XYZ file of C-alpha atoms in Angstrom:
508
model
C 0.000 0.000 0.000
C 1.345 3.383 -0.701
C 2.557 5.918 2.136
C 0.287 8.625 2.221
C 2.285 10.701 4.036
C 5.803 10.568 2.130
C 6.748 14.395 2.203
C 9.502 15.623 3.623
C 10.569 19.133 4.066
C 14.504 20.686 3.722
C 14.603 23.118 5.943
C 17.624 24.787 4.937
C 17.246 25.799 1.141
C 14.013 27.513 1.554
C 11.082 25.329 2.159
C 10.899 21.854 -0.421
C 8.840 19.044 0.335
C 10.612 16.347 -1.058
C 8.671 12.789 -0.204
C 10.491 9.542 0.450
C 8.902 7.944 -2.042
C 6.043 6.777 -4.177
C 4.302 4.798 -6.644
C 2.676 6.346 -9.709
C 1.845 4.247 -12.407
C 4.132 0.940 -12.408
C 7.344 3.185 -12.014
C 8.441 3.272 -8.817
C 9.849 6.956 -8.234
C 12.368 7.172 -5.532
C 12.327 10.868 -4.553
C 14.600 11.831 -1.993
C 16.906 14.201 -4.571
C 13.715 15.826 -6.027
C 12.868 19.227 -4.985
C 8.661 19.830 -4.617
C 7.512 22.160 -7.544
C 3.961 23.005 -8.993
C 5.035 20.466 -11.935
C 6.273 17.480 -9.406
C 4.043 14.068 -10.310
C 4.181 14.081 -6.259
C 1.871 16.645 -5.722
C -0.825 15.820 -2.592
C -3.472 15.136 -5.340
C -1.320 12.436 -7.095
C -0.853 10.492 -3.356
C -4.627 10.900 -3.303
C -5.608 9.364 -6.462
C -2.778 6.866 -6.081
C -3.874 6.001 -2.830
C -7.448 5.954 -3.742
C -7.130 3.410 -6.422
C -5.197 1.357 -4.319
C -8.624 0.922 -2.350
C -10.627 0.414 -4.854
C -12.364 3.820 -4.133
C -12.838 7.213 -5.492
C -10.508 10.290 -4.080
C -14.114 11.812 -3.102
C -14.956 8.841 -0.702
C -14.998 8.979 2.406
C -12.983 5.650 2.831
C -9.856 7.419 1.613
C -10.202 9.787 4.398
C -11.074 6.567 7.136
C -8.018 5.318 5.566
C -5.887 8.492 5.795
C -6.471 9.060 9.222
C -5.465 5.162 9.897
C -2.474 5.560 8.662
C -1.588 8.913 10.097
C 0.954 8.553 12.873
C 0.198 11.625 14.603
C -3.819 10.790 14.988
C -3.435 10.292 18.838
C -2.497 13.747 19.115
C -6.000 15.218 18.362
C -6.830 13.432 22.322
C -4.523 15.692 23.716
C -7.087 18.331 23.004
C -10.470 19.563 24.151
C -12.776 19.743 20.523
C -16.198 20.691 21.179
C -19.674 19.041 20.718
C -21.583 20.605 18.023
C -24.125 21.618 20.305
C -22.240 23.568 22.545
C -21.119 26.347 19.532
C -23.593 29.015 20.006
C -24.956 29.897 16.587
C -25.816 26.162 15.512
C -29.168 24.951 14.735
C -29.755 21.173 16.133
C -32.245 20.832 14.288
C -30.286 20.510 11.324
C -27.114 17.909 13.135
C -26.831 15.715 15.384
C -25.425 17.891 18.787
C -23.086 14.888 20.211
C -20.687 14.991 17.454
C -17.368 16.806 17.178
C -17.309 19.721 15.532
C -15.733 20.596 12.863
C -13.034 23.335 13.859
C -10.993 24.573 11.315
C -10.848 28.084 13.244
C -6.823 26.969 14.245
C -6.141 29.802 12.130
C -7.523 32.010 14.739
C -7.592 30.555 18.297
C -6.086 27.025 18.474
C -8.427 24.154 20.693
C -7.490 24.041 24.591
C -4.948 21.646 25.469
C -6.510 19.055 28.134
C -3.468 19.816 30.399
C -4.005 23.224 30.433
C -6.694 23.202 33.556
C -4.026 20.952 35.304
C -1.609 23.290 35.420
C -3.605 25.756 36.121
C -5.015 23.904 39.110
C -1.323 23.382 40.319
C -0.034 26.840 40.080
C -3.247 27.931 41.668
C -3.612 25.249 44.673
C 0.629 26.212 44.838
C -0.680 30.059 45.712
C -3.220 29.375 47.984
C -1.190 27.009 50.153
C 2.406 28.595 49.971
C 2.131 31.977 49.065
C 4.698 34.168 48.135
C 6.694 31.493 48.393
C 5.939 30.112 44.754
C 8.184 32.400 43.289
C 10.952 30.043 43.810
C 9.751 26.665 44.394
C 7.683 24.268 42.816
C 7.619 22.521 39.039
C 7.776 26.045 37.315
C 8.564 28.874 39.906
C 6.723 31.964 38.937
C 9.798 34.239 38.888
C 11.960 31.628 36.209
C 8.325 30.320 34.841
C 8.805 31.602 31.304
C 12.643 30.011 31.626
C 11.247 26.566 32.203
C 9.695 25.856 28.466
C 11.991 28.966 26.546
C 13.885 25.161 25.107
C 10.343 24.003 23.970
C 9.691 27.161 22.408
C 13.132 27.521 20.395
C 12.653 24.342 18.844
C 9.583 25.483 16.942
C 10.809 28.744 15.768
C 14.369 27.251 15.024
C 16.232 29.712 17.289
C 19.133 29.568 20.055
C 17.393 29.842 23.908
C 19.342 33.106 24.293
C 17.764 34.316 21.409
C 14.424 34.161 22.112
C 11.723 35.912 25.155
C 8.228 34.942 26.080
C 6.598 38.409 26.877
C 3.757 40.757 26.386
C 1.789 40.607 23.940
C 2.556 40.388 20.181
C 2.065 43.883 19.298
C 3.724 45.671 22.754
C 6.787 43.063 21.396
C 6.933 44.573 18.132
C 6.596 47.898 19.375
C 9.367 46.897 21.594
C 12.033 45.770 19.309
C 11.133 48.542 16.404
C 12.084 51.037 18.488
C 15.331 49.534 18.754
C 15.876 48.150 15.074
C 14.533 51.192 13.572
C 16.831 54.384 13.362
C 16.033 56.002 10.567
C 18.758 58.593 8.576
C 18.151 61.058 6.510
C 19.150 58.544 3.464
C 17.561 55.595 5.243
C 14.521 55.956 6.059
C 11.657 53.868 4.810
C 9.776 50.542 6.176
C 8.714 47.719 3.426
C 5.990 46.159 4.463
C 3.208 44.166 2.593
C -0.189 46.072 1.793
C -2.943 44.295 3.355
C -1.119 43.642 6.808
C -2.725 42.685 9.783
C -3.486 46.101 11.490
C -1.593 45.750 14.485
C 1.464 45.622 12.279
C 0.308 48.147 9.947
C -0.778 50.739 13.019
C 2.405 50.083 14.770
C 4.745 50.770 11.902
C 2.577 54.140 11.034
C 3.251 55.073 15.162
C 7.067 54.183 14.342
C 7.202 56.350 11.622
C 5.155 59.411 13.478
C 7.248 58.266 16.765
C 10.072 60.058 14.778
C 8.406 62.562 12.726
C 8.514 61.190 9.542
C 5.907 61.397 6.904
C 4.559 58.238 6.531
C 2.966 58.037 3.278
C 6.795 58.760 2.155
C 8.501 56.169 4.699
C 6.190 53.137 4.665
C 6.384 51.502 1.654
C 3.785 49.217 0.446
C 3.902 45.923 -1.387
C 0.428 45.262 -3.588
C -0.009 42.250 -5.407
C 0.147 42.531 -9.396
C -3.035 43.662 -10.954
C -5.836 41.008 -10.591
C -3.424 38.781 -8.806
C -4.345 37.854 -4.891
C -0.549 36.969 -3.326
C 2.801 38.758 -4.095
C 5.316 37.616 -6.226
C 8.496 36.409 -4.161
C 10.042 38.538 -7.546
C 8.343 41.178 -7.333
C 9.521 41.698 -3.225
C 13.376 41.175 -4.397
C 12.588 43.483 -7.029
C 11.441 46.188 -4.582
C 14.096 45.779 -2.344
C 16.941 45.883 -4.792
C 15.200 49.362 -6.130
C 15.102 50.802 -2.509
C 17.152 49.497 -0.707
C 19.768 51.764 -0.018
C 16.452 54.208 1.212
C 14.573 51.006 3.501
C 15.996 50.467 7.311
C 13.493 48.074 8.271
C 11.794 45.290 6.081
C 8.883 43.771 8.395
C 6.908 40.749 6.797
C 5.144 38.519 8.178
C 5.879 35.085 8.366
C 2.326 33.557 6.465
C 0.092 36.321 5.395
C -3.054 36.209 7.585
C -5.918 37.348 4.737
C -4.629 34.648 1.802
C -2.612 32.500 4.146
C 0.771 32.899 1.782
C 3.946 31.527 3.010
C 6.405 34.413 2.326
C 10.043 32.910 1.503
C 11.677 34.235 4.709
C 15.167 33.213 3.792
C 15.510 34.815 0.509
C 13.583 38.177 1.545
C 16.460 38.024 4.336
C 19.355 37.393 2.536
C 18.281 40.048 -0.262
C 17.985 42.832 2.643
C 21.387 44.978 1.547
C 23.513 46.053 3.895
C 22.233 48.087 6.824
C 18.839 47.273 5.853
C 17.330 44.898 9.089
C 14.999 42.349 8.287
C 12.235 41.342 10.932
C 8.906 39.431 10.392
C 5.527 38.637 12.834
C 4.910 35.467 13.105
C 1.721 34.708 14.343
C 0.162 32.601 11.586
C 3.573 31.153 11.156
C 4.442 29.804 14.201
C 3.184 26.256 14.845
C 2.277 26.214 11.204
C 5.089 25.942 9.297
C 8.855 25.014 9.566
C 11.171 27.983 10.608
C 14.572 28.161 11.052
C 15.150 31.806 12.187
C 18.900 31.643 13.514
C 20.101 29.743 10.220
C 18.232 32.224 8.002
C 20.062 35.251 9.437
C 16.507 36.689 10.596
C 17.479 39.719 12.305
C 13.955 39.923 14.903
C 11.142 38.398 14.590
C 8.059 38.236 17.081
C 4.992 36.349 17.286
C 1.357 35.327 19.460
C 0.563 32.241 20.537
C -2.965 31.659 21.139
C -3.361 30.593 17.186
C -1.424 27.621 16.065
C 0.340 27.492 19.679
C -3.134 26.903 21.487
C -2.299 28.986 24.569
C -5.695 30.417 24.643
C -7.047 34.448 24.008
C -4.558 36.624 24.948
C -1.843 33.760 25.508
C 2.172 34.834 26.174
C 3.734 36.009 23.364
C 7.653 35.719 21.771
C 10.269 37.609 20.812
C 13.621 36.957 18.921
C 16.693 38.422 18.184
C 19.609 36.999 16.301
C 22.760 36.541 18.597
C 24.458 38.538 15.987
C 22.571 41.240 17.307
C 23.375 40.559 21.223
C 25.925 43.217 21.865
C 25.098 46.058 19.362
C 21.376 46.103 19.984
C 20.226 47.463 23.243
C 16.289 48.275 24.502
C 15.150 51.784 23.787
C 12.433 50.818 27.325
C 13.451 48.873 30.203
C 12.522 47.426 33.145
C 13.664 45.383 35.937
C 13.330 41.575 34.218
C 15.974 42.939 31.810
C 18.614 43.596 34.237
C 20.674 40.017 34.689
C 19.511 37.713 36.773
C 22.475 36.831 38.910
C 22.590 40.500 40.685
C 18.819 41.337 39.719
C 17.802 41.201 43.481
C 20.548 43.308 44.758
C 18.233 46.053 44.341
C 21.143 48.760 43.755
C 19.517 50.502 40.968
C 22.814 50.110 38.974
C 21.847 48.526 35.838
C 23.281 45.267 34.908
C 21.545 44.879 31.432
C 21.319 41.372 29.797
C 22.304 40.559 26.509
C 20.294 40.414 23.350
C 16.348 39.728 23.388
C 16.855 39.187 27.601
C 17.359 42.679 27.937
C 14.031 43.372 26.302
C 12.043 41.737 29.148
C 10.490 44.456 31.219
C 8.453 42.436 33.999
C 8.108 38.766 35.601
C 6.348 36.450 33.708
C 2.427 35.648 34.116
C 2.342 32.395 35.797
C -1.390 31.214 34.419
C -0.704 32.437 30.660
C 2.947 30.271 30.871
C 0.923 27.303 32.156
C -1.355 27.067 28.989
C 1.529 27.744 26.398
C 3.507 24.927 28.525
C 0.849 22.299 28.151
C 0.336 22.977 24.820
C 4.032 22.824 23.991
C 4.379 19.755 25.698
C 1.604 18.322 22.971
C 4.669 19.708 20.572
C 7.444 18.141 22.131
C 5.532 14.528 21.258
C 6.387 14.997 17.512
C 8.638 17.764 15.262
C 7.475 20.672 12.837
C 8.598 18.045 10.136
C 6.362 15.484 10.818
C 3.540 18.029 11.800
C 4.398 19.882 8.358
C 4.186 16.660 6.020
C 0.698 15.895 7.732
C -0.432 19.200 7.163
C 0.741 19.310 3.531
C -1.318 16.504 2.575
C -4.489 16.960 4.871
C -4.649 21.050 3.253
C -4.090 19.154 0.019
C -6.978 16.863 0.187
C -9.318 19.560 1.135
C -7.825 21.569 -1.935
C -8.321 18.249 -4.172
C -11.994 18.417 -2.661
C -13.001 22.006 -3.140
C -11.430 21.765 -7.092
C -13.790 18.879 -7.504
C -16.648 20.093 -6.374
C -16.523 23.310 -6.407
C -14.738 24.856 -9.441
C -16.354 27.518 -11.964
C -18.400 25.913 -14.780
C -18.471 28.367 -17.656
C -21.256 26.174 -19.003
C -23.313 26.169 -16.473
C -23.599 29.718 -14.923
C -25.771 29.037 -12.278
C -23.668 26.739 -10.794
C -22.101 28.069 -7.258
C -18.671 28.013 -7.193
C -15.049 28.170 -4.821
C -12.109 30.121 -5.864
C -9.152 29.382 -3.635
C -6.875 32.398 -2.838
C -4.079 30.909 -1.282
C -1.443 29.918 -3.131
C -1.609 26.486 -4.971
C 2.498 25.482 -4.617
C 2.748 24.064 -1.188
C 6.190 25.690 -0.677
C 4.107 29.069 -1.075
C 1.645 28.018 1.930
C 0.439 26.607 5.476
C -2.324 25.270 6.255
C -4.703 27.753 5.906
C -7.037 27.968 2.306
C -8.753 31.359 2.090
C -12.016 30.502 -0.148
C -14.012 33.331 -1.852
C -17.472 32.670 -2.844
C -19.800 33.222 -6.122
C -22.842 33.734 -3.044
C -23.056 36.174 -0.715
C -20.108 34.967 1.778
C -22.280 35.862 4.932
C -24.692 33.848 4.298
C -22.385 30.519 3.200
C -20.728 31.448 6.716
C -23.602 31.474 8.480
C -25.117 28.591 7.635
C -21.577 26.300 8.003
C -22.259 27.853 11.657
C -25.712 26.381 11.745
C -23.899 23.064 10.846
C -21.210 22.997 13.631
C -18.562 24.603 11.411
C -16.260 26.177 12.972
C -13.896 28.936 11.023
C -13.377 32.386 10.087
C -15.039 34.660 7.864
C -12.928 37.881 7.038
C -14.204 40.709 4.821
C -14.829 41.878 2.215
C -15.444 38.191 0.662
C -13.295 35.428 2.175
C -13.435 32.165 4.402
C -10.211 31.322 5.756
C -10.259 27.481 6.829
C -7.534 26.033 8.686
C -6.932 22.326 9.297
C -4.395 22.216 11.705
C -2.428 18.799 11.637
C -2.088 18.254 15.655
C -5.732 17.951 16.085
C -7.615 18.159 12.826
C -8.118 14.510 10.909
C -8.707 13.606 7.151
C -12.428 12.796 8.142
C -12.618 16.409 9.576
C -12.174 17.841 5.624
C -14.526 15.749 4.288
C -17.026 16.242 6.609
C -16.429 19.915 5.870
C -17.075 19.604 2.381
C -20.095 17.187 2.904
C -21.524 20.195 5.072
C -20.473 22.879 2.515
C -22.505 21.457 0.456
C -25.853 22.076 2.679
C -24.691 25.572 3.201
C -23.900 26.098 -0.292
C -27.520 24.809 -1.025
C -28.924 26.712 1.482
C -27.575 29.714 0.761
C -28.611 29.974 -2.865
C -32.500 29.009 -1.780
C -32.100 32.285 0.703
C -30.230 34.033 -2.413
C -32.918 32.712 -4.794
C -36.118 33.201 -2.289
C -35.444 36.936 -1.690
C -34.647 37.712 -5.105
C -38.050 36.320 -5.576
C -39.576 38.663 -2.773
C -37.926 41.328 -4.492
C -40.103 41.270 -7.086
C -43.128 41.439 -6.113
């Protein structure tokens, strides 16, 4: 029987997906040496169909997905979380499902499922409080005044960083605030931030405050990327291009890591290694983090900072990170401070004669929050069990099979007009993506969204016209995606009869 889940991705040239190997046809490919492109015969939808005929089935039944998740070697994973009943999501209508099932929650994309460890550890830190007091600060499995310390190894793994180099802190956008006020010193000759169009706003309304910070007009200092005309996603061309034409005016390029609207995987390493001299490089990571494969301190990223309540699973509001390259340790200092960034080893002297740490340590301005490190911990600990590798060649071919699904089913018939359709935003290379597909409709998207609510759907709806649906490869399962598209088909239906029935009211 073939491997379903034979991709493997090189972390070091960029991101490939190169699978182990495969059978198409009677030719047995062996495909260690072959780097993933949109023309590979290994694409997701070939291991589908391969796979598929191998059972005697079509790719649109759902014994390739019963299969699928049989085979998948990180199923038990999805146990370590809490996924709700359908009935307990407040906008569905039971009297369309059946209330004791799972839902289907491919909303990953925007708050990740609770951990089932996370009330533990909350339970212990709390019981710790109310029975020894002040005296947690330095006892216990994860004293409160070291607390962030105790998983900062956990955390470095997934972003592909040095412990030094890294800070859980604040909150995403007080740690980008934080480090731009550091990495960006403009000059009269360099100036200018690059930055892609349709940012999230925290990242666009921080940069703007940057650029105001120092008195600089902004619509000549923020430079903005825009996709080509009637294209979605930016070219990774078209970014060197603009970069290579101002450099020598940009200080600060800040990308993020996978674009949250389209759900793009930007090529961090080459947007970093064509920053020119003097030119800093930083990207937010939030919908990267957890996602995808990243390998900041190889890539020569110069800061980077991210949430974790999204991929991470922390919950709302969850500890965020910081990074800084150790390149960076001795020459970059905090423009703020506060006590947590003086070094630990004279910290409680209480002298008032600064003893600042090195690098991103020197950033940290308070002690950590006990009860937000005790959710990130248990969901990093539901990490640990497995690597970004293995996590990343799920995810490749479970996004792929909802892809393969949507095409099917859903693609524009020119002949038939009246036929609803799908258009998929995201990128179609894998290299050039997450998880996430962002889905625009031919109906009326608030009304598709609504009624996958009604059905126990759970995922994101994001104006002006887009679904953004997220399986998420620790918890998320083959069955999940076809269930999905089983129950976009209701809404679909459902939709067009409201479409159709008040056109009809119209008229009258």
């Amino acid at each position: 029987m073939i491997n379903p889940f034979p991709f493997r991705i090189q972390p070091k040239v960029g991101i490939h997906c190169v699978p182990v190997s495969t059978v198409l046809g009677r030719k047995t490919v062996k495909l260690n040496d072959l780097k993933m492109d949109p023309s590979s015969p290994v694409l997701p939808a070939s291991i589908l169909e391969q796979t598929a005929l191998q059972l005697g089935c079509s790719p649109m039944d759902k014994k390739l997905a019963l299969h699928l998740d049989e085979k998948d070697e990180l199923k038990h994973l999805r146990e370590c979380f809490c996924v709700p009943k359908v009935k307990d999501l407040p906008p569905t209508d039971l009297t369309l499902v059946n209330g004791e099932e799972s839902c289907v929650y491919f909303a990953g994309n925007s708050l990740g499922l609770q951990p089932r460890k996370v009330k533990t550890y909350l339970d212990e830190e709390l019981d710790k409080w109310a029975r020894t007091g002040v005296h947690g600060h330095f006892n216990g499995q994860r004293p409160w005044a070291l607390a962030d310390e105790c998983i900062l190894d956990l955390m470095a793994e997934l972003v592909g960083a040095k412990r030094q180099e890294i800070a859980l802190m604040n909150g995403l956008t007080v740690n980008l605030h934080l480090l731009m006020l550091s990495f960006f010193k403009p000059t009269p000759r360099r100036y200018k931030i690059l930055l892609e169009a349709r940012a999230f706003p925290s990242d666009h309304y921080a940069v703007e405050s940057q650029l105001r910070l120092h008195g600089l007009d902004v619509e000549r200092s923020m430079v903005l990327l825009q996709p080509r005309q009637g294209e979605e996603t930016l070219r990774t061309e078209d970014i060197l291009a603009v970069i290579e034409k101002e450099g020598d005016s940009i200080a600060v390029i800040l990308f993020s890591g996978v674009q949250y609207y389209t759900g793009q995987l930007f090529d961090i390493p080459r947007i970093t290694r064509a920053a020119k001299k003097g030119c800093l490089v930083g990207f937010d990571l939030a919908h990267a983090v957890g996602n995808v494969e990243l390998h900041l301190h190889d890539w020569g990223v110069d800061f980077a900072c991210w949430c974790s309540y999204k991929y991470l699973n922390s919950g709302a509001g969850g500890l965020a990170g910081a990074y800084i390259h150790e390149k960076h340790s001795k020459t970059i200092k905090p423009a703020l401070i506060g006590w947590w960034g003086h070094d630990f080893k004279t910290r409680f002297l209480m002298e008032n004669k600064l003893q600042l740490s090195e690098g991103i340590n020197g950033f940290r301005l308070s002690n950590p929050p006990i009860l937000l490190v005790c959710a990130l911990h248990a969901s990093l600990e539901v990490f640990s069990q497995t690597t970004m590798k293995a996590l990343r060649r799920k995810s490749v071919l479970l996004t792929g099979y909802l892809e393969y699904l949507i095409k099917h089913y859903y693609s524009e018939d020119k002949t038939n007009p009246e036929k609803p359709f799908v258009r998929i935003i995201t990128p179609s290379q894998i290299e050039e993506r997450g998880c996430q597909l962002t889905l625009s409709f031919s109906l009326p998207i608030k009304s598709v969204f609504k009624e996958l609510e009604k059905r126990g759907v759970a995922c994101d709806m994001r104006e002006p016209n887009a679904l953004r649906i997220a399986p998420v490869p620790l918890y998320n399962s083959f069955l999940d995606v076809h269930r999905f598209i089983e129950i976009l088909g209701s809404a679909i239906t459902s939709s067009k009869q409201t479409a159709n029935n008040t056109v009809l009211s119209g008229s009258y």
